[in-house]
XYZ file of C-alpha atoms in Angstrom:
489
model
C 0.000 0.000 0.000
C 2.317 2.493 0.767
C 3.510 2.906 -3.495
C -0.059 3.212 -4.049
C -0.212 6.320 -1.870
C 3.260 7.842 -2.979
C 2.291 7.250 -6.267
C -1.260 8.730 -5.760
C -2.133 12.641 -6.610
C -3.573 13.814 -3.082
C -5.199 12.134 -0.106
C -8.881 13.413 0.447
C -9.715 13.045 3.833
C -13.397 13.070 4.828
C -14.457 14.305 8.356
C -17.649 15.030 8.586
C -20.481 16.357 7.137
C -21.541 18.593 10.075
C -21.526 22.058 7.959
C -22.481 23.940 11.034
C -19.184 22.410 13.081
C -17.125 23.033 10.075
C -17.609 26.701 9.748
C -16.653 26.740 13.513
C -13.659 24.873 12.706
C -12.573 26.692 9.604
C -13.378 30.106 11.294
C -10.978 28.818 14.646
C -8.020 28.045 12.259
C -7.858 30.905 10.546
C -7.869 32.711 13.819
C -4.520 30.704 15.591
C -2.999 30.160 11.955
C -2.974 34.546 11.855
C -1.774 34.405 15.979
C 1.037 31.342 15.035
C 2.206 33.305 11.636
C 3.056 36.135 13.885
C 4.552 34.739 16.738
C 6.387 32.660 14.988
C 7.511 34.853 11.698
C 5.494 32.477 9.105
C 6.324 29.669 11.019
C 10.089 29.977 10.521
C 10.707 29.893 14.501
C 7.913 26.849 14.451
C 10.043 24.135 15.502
C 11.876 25.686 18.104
C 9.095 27.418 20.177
C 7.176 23.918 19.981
C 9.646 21.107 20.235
C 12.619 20.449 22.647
C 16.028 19.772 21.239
C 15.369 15.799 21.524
C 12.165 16.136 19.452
C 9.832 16.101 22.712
C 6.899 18.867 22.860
C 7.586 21.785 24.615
C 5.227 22.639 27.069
C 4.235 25.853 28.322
C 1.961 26.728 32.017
C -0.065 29.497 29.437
C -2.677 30.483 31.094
C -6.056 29.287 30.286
C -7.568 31.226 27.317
C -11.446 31.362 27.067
C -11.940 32.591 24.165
C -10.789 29.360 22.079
C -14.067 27.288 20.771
C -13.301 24.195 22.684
C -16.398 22.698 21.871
C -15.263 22.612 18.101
C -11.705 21.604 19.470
C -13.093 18.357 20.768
C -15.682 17.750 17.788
C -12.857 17.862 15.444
C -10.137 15.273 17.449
C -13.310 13.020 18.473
C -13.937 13.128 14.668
C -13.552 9.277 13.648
C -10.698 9.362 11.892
C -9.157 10.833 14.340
C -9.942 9.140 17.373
C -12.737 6.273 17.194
C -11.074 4.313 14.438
C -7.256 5.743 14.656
C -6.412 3.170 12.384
C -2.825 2.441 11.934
C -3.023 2.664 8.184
C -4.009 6.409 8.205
C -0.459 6.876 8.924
C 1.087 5.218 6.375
C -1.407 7.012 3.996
C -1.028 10.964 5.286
C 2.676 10.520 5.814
C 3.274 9.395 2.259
C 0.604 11.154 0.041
C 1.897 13.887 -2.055
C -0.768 15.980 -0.423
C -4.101 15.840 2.618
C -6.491 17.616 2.007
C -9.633 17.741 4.360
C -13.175 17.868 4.098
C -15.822 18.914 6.547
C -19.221 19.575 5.528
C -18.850 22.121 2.308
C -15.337 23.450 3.721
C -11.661 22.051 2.747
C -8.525 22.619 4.418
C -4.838 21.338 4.185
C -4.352 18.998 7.091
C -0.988 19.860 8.410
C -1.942 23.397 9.448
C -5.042 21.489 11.189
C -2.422 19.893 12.695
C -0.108 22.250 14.075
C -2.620 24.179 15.372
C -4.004 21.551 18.161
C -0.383 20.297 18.502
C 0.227 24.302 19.313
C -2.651 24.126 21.710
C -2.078 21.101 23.605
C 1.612 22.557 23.910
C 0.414 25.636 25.315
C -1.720 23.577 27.823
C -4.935 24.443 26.315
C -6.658 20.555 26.112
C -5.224 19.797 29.732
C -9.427 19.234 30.287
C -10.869 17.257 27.649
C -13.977 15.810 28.544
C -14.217 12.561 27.130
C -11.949 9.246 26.446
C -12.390 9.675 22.479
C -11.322 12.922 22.030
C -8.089 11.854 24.648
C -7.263 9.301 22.095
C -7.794 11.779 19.077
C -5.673 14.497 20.709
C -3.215 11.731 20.987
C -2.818 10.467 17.634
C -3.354 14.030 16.228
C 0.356 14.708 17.741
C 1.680 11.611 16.379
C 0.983 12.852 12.936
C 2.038 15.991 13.240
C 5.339 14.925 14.011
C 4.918 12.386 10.617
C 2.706 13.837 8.146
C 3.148 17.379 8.412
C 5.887 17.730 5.745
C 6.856 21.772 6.234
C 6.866 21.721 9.775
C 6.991 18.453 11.286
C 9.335 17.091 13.376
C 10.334 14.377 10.783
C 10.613 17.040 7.877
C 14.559 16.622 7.835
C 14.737 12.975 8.672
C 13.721 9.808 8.438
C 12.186 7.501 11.368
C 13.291 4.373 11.579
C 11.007 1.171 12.447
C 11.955 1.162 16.063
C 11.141 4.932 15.975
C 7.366 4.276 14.037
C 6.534 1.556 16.704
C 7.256 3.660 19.451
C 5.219 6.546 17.834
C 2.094 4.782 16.339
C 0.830 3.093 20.165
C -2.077 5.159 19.976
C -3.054 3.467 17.326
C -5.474 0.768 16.648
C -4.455 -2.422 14.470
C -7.268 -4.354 12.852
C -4.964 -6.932 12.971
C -1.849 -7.095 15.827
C 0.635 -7.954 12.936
C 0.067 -4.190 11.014
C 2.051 -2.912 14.104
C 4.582 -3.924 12.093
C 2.989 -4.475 8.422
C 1.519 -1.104 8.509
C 4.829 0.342 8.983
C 6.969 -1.095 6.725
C 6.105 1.013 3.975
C 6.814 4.066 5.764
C 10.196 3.164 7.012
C 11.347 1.006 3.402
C 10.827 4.572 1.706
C 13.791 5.515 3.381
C 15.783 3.298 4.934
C 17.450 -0.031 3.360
C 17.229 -3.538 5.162
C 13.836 -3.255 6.251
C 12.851 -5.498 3.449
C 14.705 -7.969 5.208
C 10.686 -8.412 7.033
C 8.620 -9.630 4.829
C 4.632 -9.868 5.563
C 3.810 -13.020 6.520
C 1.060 -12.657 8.318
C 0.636 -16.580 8.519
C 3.302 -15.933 11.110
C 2.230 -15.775 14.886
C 2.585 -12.667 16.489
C 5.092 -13.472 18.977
C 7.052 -15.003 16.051
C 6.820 -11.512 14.325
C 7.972 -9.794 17.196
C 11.108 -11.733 18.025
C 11.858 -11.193 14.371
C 11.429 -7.759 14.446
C 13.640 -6.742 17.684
C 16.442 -9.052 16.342
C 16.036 -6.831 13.168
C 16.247 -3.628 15.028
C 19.099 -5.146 17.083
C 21.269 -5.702 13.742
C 19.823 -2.393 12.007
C 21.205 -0.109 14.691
C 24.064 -2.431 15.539
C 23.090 -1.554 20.114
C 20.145 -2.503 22.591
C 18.358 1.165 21.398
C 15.474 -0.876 20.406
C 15.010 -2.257 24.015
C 13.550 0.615 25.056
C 10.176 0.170 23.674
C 10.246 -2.809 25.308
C 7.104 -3.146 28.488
C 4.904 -5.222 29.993
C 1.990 -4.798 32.376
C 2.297 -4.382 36.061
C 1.817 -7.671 37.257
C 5.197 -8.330 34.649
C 6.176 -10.450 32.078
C 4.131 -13.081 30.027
C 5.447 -14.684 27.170
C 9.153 -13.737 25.615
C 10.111 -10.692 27.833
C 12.952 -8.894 25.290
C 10.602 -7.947 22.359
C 8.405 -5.130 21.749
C 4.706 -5.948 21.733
C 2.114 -4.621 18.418
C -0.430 -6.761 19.674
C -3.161 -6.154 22.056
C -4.882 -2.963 23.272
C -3.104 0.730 21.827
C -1.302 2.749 24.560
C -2.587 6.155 25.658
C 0.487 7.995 23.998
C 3.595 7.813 21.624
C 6.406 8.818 23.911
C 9.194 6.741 24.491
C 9.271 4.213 27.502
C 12.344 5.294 29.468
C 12.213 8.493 31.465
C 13.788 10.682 29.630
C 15.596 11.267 26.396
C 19.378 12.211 27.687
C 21.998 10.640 26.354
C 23.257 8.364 28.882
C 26.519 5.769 28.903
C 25.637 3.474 31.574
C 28.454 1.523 30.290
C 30.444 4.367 30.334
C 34.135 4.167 28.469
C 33.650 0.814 28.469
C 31.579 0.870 25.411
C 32.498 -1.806 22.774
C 30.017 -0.792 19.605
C 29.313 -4.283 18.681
C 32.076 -6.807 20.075
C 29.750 -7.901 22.815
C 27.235 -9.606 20.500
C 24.219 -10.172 21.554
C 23.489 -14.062 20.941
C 20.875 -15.937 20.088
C 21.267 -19.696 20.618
C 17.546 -19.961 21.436
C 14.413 -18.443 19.644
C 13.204 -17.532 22.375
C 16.445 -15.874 23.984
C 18.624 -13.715 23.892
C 22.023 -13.888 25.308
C 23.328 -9.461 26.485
C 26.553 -8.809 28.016
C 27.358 -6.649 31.187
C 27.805 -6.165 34.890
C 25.601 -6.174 37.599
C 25.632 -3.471 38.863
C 23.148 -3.342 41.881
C 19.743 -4.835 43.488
C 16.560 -3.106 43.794
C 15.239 -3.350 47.411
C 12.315 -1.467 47.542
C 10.031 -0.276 45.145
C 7.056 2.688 45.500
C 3.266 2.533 44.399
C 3.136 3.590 40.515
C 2.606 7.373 39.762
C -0.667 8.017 37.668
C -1.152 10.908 35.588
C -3.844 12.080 38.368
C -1.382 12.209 41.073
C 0.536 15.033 38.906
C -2.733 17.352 38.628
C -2.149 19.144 41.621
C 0.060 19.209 44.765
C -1.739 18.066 46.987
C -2.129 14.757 45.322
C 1.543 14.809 44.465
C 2.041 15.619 47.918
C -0.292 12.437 49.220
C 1.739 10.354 46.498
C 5.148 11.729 47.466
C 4.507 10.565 51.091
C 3.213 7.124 50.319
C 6.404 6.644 48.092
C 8.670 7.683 50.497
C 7.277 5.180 52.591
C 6.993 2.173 50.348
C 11.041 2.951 49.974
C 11.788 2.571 53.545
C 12.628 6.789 53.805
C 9.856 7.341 56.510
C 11.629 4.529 59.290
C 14.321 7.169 59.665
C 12.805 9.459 62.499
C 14.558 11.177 65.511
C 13.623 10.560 69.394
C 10.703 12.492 68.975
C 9.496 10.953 66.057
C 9.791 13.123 63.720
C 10.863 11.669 59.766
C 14.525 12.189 59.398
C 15.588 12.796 55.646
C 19.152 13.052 54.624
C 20.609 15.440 52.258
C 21.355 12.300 50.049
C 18.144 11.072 50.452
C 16.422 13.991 49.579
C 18.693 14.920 46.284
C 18.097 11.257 44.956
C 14.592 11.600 45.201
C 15.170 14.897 43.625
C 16.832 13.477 40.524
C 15.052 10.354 40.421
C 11.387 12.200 39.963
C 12.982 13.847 36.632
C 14.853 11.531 35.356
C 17.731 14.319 35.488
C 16.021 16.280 32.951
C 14.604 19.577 32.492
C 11.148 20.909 31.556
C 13.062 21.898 28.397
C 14.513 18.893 27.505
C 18.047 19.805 28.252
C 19.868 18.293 31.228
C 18.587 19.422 34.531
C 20.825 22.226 36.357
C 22.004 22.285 39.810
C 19.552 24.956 39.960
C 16.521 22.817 38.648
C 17.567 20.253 40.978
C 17.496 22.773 43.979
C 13.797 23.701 42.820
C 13.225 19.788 43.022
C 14.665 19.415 46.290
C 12.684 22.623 47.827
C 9.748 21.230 46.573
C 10.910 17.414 48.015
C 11.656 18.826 51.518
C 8.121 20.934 51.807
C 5.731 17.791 50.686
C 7.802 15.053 53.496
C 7.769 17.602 55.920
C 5.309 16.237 58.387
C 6.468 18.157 61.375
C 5.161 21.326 59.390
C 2.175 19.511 58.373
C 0.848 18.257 61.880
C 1.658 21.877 63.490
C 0.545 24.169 60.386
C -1.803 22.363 58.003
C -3.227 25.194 55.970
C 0.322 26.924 56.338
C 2.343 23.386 54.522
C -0.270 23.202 52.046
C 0.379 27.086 50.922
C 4.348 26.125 51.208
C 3.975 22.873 49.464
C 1.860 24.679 46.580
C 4.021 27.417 46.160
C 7.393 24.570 46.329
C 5.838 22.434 43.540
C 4.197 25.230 41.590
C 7.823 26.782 41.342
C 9.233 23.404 40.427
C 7.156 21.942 37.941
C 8.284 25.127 35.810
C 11.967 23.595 35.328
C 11.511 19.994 36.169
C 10.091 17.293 34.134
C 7.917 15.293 36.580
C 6.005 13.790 33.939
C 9.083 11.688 33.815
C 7.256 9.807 36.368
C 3.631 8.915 34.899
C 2.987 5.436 34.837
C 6.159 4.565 36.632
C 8.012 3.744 39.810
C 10.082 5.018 42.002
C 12.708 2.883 43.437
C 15.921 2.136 46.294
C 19.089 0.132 45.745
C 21.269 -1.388 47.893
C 23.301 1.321 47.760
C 20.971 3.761 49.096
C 20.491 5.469 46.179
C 16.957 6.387 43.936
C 16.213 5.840 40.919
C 12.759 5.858 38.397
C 12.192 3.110 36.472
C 9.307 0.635 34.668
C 5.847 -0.298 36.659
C 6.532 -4.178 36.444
C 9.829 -3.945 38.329
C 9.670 -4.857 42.274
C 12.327 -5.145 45.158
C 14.488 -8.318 44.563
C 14.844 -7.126 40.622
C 19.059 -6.537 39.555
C 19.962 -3.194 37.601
C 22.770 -3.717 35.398
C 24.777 -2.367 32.823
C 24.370 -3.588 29.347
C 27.062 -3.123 26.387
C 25.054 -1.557 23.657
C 22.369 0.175 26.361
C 22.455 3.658 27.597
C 20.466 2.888 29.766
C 20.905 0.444 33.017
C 18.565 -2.398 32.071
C 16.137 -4.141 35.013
C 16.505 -7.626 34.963
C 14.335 -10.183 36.884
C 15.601 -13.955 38.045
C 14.160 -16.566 36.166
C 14.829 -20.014 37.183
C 18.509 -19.780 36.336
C 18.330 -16.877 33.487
C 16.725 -13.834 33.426
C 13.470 -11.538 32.153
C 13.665 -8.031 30.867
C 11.468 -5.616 32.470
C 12.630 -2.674 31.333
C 15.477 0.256 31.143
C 15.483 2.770 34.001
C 17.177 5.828 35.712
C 19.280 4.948 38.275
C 21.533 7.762 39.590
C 24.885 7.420 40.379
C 25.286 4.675 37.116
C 23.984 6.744 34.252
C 27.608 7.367 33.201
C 29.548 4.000 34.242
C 30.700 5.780 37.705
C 30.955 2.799 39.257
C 31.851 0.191 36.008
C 36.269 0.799 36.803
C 35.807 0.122 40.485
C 33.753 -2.746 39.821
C 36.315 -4.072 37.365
C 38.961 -3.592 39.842
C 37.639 -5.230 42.331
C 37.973 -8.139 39.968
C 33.765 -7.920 38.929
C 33.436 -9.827 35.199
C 30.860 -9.264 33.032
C 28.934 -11.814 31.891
C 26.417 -13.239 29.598
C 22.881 -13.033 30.656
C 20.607 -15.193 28.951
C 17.390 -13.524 28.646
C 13.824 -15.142 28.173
């Protein structure tokens, strides 16, 4: 399919025939389109004001602005092709058609400036209240194809994504069929890349067959373990072959990326061998990763939902129940009060972003300091049992402050957790004390395993501070540590 829409003339999209909601619509682009052409000089300054330097969307605490027709916001993303269907194959089909053109009722419209223009508003935190699951899901997959179809301004307007980047992307999506997670997408990705012919539809294949396949091809594409991180599984853990990346099953609520951040790490820091370390397959259903264990999880917190980030007092009630679950509330003087370290409180600090920045960048000692203000007002209890209404205006103001230069988000549908060492660290929701964090050659990223009879599982790649840049790889080496295979199921 996807020469058959390269080769076409133009895509024409129907939305609706609602004339009524399209004059709305038509009238509410042309008003942001003449506010985004001057704030941005014809959209020359686009990229920058909207996306971070790792392609992430910038957001912005803008006020909330009532004079934007929401109502014909949320008609338009709850629109079908948008949100009810989402099918996968509307990607393939807007990112390589010469042109989209959209109809609604009598009116017609391009659809990247469509596009941009709720991608500008959910960056601007305009469609932080949407009413309804279906027009979540549309907003969702709206931003995924602004980063892929909009050809002027998109993020992908200079580059290419590769399959491991197009399966991380598409989640939202909907697959008729759980083998066009990858089907779908081949088109898309053999446009411009070589070697992904090497997969060739088969869909009398299993699924689990296709997915093995598929991360051993992204393995040997990018010659590291990059692909790894699009690896998850659900909370109660692994089921089935724990390495690949799953395209069956139900879509996930959004296309970012499954580790906390997008820093460039070295886990394995000057150790890193680019492909001398293999990996191995002597087993289908294995695969064999070199590197050193590095460290043991020992406790692990309660997951951190998108709710508990709304506002600080449920951060606050979550912040306090984590600290708990990690064993950080035991530690209290003769009078009972909680006893935090400086250590403690900094590793939290970093842990809860990931180490980066609302802007993408890595966080500054001065972001962290915001982090740990904000850390110190929501566990102190002393302040809380003396002066309830007076921690609650500290811990608002704290937080408020924070949330401007830290990326807590880092944290949604994750879990804090504590090492042997002492130290914090953020990583998947199917990890739990007893896991091992190690470093991987070809990772970034420390990588969770999970004891498996005599092997291993893969739950997932994490932030784990004090190893995100080998620290600790020479003195493990000198005190005669080896690596070693692990043999992964």
């Amino acid at each position: 399919m996807g020469s058959v829409y390269a080769r076409s003339t133009g895509n024409l999209i129907h939305l609706s025939d609602n004339q009524a909601m399209g004059t709305r619509i038509v009238r509410l682009l042309d008003k942001i389109d003449i506010e985004l052409r001057g704030s941005t000089r014809d959209y020359k300054s686009w990229r920058t004001m909207i996306y971070n330097k790792n392609g992430s969307l910038a957001y912005s605490n803008s006020d909330y602005q009532d004079d934007i027709d929401r109502e014909a916001v949320q008609f338009l993303i709850s629109i079908p092709w948008f949100s009810q269907a989402r099918r996968l194959w509307i990607v393939q089909e807007a990112r390589l058609s010469p042109s989209n053109m959209c109809h609604l009722g009598t009116e017609c419209f391009p659809l990247a400036p469509l596009l941009r223009i709720i991608t500008w508003l959910v960056s601007r935190s305009q469609l932080n209240r949407l009413s309804s699951p279906i027009s979540t899901r549309g907003r969702d997959c709206v931003l995924v194809l602004a980063d892929l179809a909009d050809t002027e301004q998109g993020w992908w307007r200079y580059f290419s994504p590769s399959l491991a980047n197009l399966i991380m992307l598409t989640r939202p999506f909907e697959k008729s069929e759980p083998r066009d997670g990858i089907y779908a997408l081949l088109g898309i990705s053999q446009a411009s890349q070589r070697g992904t012919d090497e997969i060739e539809p088969d869909y009398r294949k299993s699924v689990e067959e296709i997915e093995r396949e598929t991360t051993r091809y992204m393995i040997r594409q990018r010659r590291d373990l990059w692909a790894l991180r699009d690896v998850s599984h659900p909370t109660q853990g692994p089921s089935g072959c724990s390495w690949t990346i799953r395209v069956g099953g139900d879509p996930q609520t959004s296309g970012r990326p499954l580790v906390p951040s997008m820093l460039d790490f070295e886990a394995f820091g000057d150790h890193q061998d680019a492909w001398g370390w293999g990996p191995h397959y002597k087993h289908p259903n294995t695969i064999e990763l070199c590197g050193l264990r590095l460290d043991q999880v020992v406790e692990a917190s309660e997951i951190c939902h998108r709710s508990d980030l709304q506002h600080s007092d449920a951060l606050q009630s979550w912040m306090v129940i984590a600290a708990t679950d990690l064993g950080l509330t035991k530690v209290r003087n003769v009078d009972g009060r909680l006893v935090l370290t400086e250590d403690d409180v900094l590793s939290l600090s970093c842990a809860m972003m990931a180490e980066e920045a609302k802007s993408g960048d890595k966080a500054t000692a001065e972001d962290i300091d915001l982090g740990v203000w904000a850390m110190n007002a929501m566990l102190d209890d002393d302040h809380l049992a003396s002066d309830p209404d007076g921690s609650r205006k500290t811990v608002r103001k704290a937080t408020a402050e924070a949330s401007k230069h830290c990326k807590w988000d880092a944290l949604i549908d994750r879990r804090l957790f504590k090492m042997q060492s002492g130290a914090c660290g953020l990583g998947p929701s199917a990890m739990r004390a007893g896991d091992i964090v190690t470093a991987l050659r070809g990772s970034p990223w420390p990588a969770i395993l999970r004891p498996y009879n005599e092997d291993y599982q893969f739950i997932g790649l994490a932030y784990a501070r004090g190893l995100m840049y080998g620290e600790t790889i020479s003195a493990l080496r000198a005190a005669g540590v080896e690596e070693q295979w692990f043999v992964v199921h």
